[in-house]
């Protein structure tokens, strides 16, 4: 079982990116999935989450700018990021929310997002 994140890159402030995370090796739809962000100065922090049925939630700093979605047929969770800011820079990871149902996956390699000012 593994997770593969992709879609990161270098963008200017105000730009957009869409991240994808494909889950392999397990039933996907039962898990509440989260996107996390890690920077050199911070622990890995929660950015957004989505229930198995598609109900999203966001931290305040990304509300109105980021949209999380999922396609259970493709075992994929997405993070559409608009109006990016330099403080959104970091390595983005997805994983199951351990507070709901711990998933079978370890951490993937993540995908780097760099927003220049």
PDB file of C-alpha atoms in Angstrom:
ATOM      1  CA  UNK A   1       0.000   0.000   0.000  1.00  0.00           C
ATOM      2  CA  UNK A   2       1.359   3.404  -0.910  1.00  0.00           C
ATOM      3  CA  UNK A   3       0.426   6.990  -1.701  1.00  0.00           C
ATOM      4  CA  UNK A   4       1.784   8.964  -4.626  1.00  0.00           C
ATOM      5  CA  UNK A   5       1.492  12.742  -4.648  1.00  0.00           C
ATOM      6  CA  UNK A   6       2.101  14.858  -7.743  1.00  0.00           C
ATOM      7  CA  UNK A   7       1.349  18.212  -9.286  1.00  0.00           C
ATOM      8  CA  UNK A   8       3.615  20.508  -7.343  1.00  0.00           C
ATOM      9  CA  UNK A   9       5.844  23.115  -8.896  1.00  0.00           C
ATOM     10  CA  UNK A  10       7.109  26.669  -8.838  1.00  0.00           C
ATOM     11  CA  UNK A  11       4.535  29.413  -9.306  1.00  0.00           C
ATOM     12  CA  UNK A  12       4.323  33.128  -8.724  1.00  0.00           C
ATOM     13  CA  UNK A  13       2.143  34.530  -6.000  1.00  0.00           C
ATOM     14  CA  UNK A  14      -1.440  34.617  -7.186  1.00  0.00           C
ATOM     15  CA  UNK A  15      -0.989  31.554  -9.342  1.00  0.00           C
ATOM     16  CA  UNK A  16      -2.664  28.158  -9.184  1.00  0.00           C
ATOM     17  CA  UNK A  17      -1.721  24.510  -8.915  1.00  0.00           C
ATOM     18  CA  UNK A  18      -3.657  21.277  -8.660  1.00  0.00           C
ATOM     19  CA  UNK A  19      -2.206  18.470  -6.602  1.00  0.00           C
ATOM     20  CA  UNK A  20      -3.157  14.825  -6.959  1.00  0.00           C
ATOM     21  CA  UNK A  21      -2.710  11.902  -4.622  1.00  0.00           C
ATOM     22  CA  UNK A  22      -3.284   8.348  -5.791  1.00  0.00           C
ATOM     23  CA  UNK A  23      -3.781   5.645  -3.185  1.00  0.00           C
ATOM     24  CA  UNK A  24      -2.685   2.130  -3.983  1.00  0.00           C
ATOM     25  CA  UNK A  25      -3.238  -1.139  -2.262  1.00  0.00           C
ATOM     26  CA  UNK A  26      -6.365  -0.540  -0.219  1.00  0.00           C
ATOM     27  CA  UNK A  27     -10.028   0.307  -0.349  1.00  0.00           C
ATOM     28  CA  UNK A  28     -10.003   4.082  -0.644  1.00  0.00           C
ATOM     29  CA  UNK A  29     -13.574   5.276  -0.263  1.00  0.00           C
ATOM     30  CA  UNK A  30     -13.900   4.442   3.416  1.00  0.00           C
ATOM     31  CA  UNK A  31     -11.135   6.789   4.474  1.00  0.00           C
ATOM     32  CA  UNK A  32     -11.324  10.429   5.440  1.00  0.00           C
ATOM     33  CA  UNK A  33      -8.369  11.859   3.520  1.00  0.00           C
ATOM     34  CA  UNK A  34      -6.292  14.900   4.388  1.00  0.00           C
ATOM     35  CA  UNK A  35      -3.754  17.086   2.691  1.00  0.00           C
ATOM     36  CA  UNK A  36      -0.864  18.216   4.872  1.00  0.00           C
ATOM     37  CA  UNK A  37       1.914  20.751   4.370  1.00  0.00           C
ATOM     38  CA  UNK A  38       5.405  20.595   5.813  1.00  0.00           C
ATOM     39  CA  UNK A  39       7.939  23.413   5.847  1.00  0.00           C
ATOM     40  CA  UNK A  40      11.482  23.500   7.226  1.00  0.00           C
ATOM     41  CA  UNK A  41      10.338  25.480  10.242  1.00  0.00           C
ATOM     42  CA  UNK A  42       7.034  23.778  11.014  1.00  0.00           C
ATOM     43  CA  UNK A  43       5.744  20.373  11.770  1.00  0.00           C
ATOM     44  CA  UNK A  44       3.557  18.760   9.183  1.00  0.00           C
ATOM     45  CA  UNK A  45       0.298  20.682   9.419  1.00  0.00           C
ATOM     46  CA  UNK A  46      -3.180  19.899   8.247  1.00  0.00           C
ATOM     47  CA  UNK A  47      -4.383  21.962   5.287  1.00  0.00           C
ATOM     48  CA  UNK A  48      -7.654  20.349   4.203  1.00  0.00           C
ATOM     49  CA  UNK A  49      -9.632  17.161   4.621  1.00  0.00           C
ATOM     50  CA  UNK A  50     -12.492  15.351   2.949  1.00  0.00           C
ATOM     51  CA  UNK A  51     -14.771  12.605   4.161  1.00  0.00           C
ATOM     52  CA  UNK A  52     -15.356   9.427   2.200  1.00  0.00           C
ATOM     53  CA  UNK A  53     -18.644  10.934   1.064  1.00  0.00           C
ATOM     54  CA  UNK A  54     -17.019  14.126  -0.154  1.00  0.00           C
ATOM     55  CA  UNK A  55     -17.632  16.641   2.640  1.00  0.00           C
ATOM     56  CA  UNK A  56     -14.650  19.009   2.789  1.00  0.00           C
ATOM     57  CA  UNK A  57     -13.082  20.991   5.591  1.00  0.00           C
ATOM     58  CA  UNK A  58     -10.265  23.527   5.559  1.00  0.00           C
ATOM     59  CA  UNK A  59      -7.988  25.375   7.887  1.00  0.00           C
ATOM     60  CA  UNK A  60      -8.763  29.064   8.040  1.00  0.00           C
ATOM     61  CA  UNK A  61      -5.652  30.135   6.152  1.00  0.00           C
ATOM     62  CA  UNK A  62      -6.747  28.382   2.940  1.00  0.00           C
ATOM     63  CA  UNK A  63     -10.520  28.826   3.052  1.00  0.00           C
ATOM     64  CA  UNK A  64     -11.806  30.385  -0.132  1.00  0.00           C
ATOM     65  CA  UNK A  65      -8.552  29.647  -1.983  1.00  0.00           C
ATOM     66  CA  UNK A  66      -8.143  25.855  -1.855  1.00  0.00           C
ATOM     67  CA  UNK A  67     -10.620  23.170  -2.868  1.00  0.00           C
ATOM     68  CA  UNK A  68     -10.258  19.534  -1.893  1.00  0.00           C
ATOM     69  CA  UNK A  69     -12.070  16.852  -3.851  1.00  0.00           C
ATOM     70  CA  UNK A  70     -11.874  13.134  -4.457  1.00  0.00           C
ATOM     71  CA  UNK A  71     -12.690  10.531  -7.071  1.00  0.00           C
ATOM     72  CA  UNK A  72     -13.243   7.236  -5.308  1.00  0.00           C
ATOM     73  CA  UNK A  73     -13.350   5.346  -8.603  1.00  0.00           C
ATOM     74  CA  UNK A  74      -9.816   6.525  -9.291  1.00  0.00           C
ATOM     75  CA  UNK A  75      -8.590   6.228  -5.700  1.00  0.00           C
ATOM     76  CA  UNK A  76      -7.496   9.839  -5.970  1.00  0.00           C
ATOM     77  CA  UNK A  77      -7.784  12.947  -3.839  1.00  0.00           C
ATOM     78  CA  UNK A  78      -7.095  16.395  -5.285  1.00  0.00           C
ATOM     79  CA  UNK A  79      -6.195  19.803  -3.956  1.00  0.00           C
ATOM     80  CA  UNK A  80      -6.956  22.739  -6.215  1.00  0.00           C
ATOM     81  CA  UNK A  81      -4.940  25.705  -4.963  1.00  0.00           C
ATOM     82  CA  UNK A  82      -5.744  29.208  -6.197  1.00  0.00           C
ATOM     83  CA  UNK A  83      -4.464  32.642  -5.228  1.00  0.00           C
ATOM     84  CA  UNK A  84      -1.299  31.068  -3.911  1.00  0.00           C
ATOM     85  CA  UNK A  85       0.808  32.942  -1.398  1.00  0.00           C
ATOM     86  CA  UNK A  86       4.485  32.571  -0.474  1.00  0.00           C
ATOM     87  CA  UNK A  87       3.422  31.142   2.883  1.00  0.00           C
ATOM     88  CA  UNK A  88       1.776  28.229   1.051  1.00  0.00           C
ATOM     89  CA  UNK A  89       5.265  27.014   0.145  1.00  0.00           C
ATOM     90  CA  UNK A  90       6.081  23.555   1.419  1.00  0.00           C
ATOM     91  CA  UNK A  91       6.010  19.857   0.696  1.00  0.00           C
ATOM     92  CA  UNK A  92       2.452  18.611   0.427  1.00  0.00           C
ATOM     93  CA  UNK A  93       1.428  15.140   1.521  1.00  0.00           C
ATOM     94  CA  UNK A  94      -1.832  13.279   1.642  1.00  0.00           C
ATOM     95  CA  UNK A  95      -2.886  10.558   4.033  1.00  0.00           C
ATOM     96  CA  UNK A  96      -5.859   9.148   5.853  1.00  0.00           C
ATOM     97  CA  UNK A  97      -6.986  11.066   8.914  1.00  0.00           C
ATOM     98  CA  UNK A  98      -5.956   8.961  11.918  1.00  0.00           C
ATOM     99  CA  UNK A  99      -8.700  10.524  14.037  1.00  0.00           C
ATOM    100  CA  UNK A 100     -11.312   8.850  11.837  1.00  0.00           C
ATOM    101  CA  UNK A 101     -10.011   5.535  10.495  1.00  0.00           C
ATOM    102  CA  UNK A 102      -6.243   5.098  10.361  1.00  0.00           C
ATOM    103  CA  UNK A 103      -5.214   4.154   6.863  1.00  0.00           C
ATOM    104  CA  UNK A 104      -2.823   1.408   5.789  1.00  0.00           C
ATOM    105  CA  UNK A 105      -0.418   3.786   4.121  1.00  0.00           C
ATOM    106  CA  UNK A 106       2.802   5.282   5.249  1.00  0.00           C
ATOM    107  CA  UNK A 107       3.800   8.699   4.050  1.00  0.00           C
ATOM    108  CA  UNK A 108       4.453   9.193   0.353  1.00  0.00           C
ATOM    109  CA  UNK A 109       7.274  11.232  -1.092  1.00  0.00           C
ATOM    110  CA  UNK A 110       5.183  14.384  -1.130  1.00  0.00           C
ATOM    111  CA  UNK A 111       5.149  17.046  -3.800  1.00  0.00           C
ATOM    112  CA  UNK A 112       6.999  20.355  -3.497  1.00  0.00           C
ATOM    113  CA  UNK A 113       5.078  23.591  -3.899  1.00  0.00           C
ATOM    114  CA  UNK A 114       7.101  26.792  -4.107  1.00  0.00           C
ATOM    115  CA  UNK A 115       5.381  30.153  -4.385  1.00  0.00           C
ATOM    116  CA  UNK A 116       7.575  33.098  -5.249  1.00  0.00           C
ATOM    117  CA  UNK A 117       6.725  36.631  -4.224  1.00  0.00           C
TER     118      UNK A 117
END
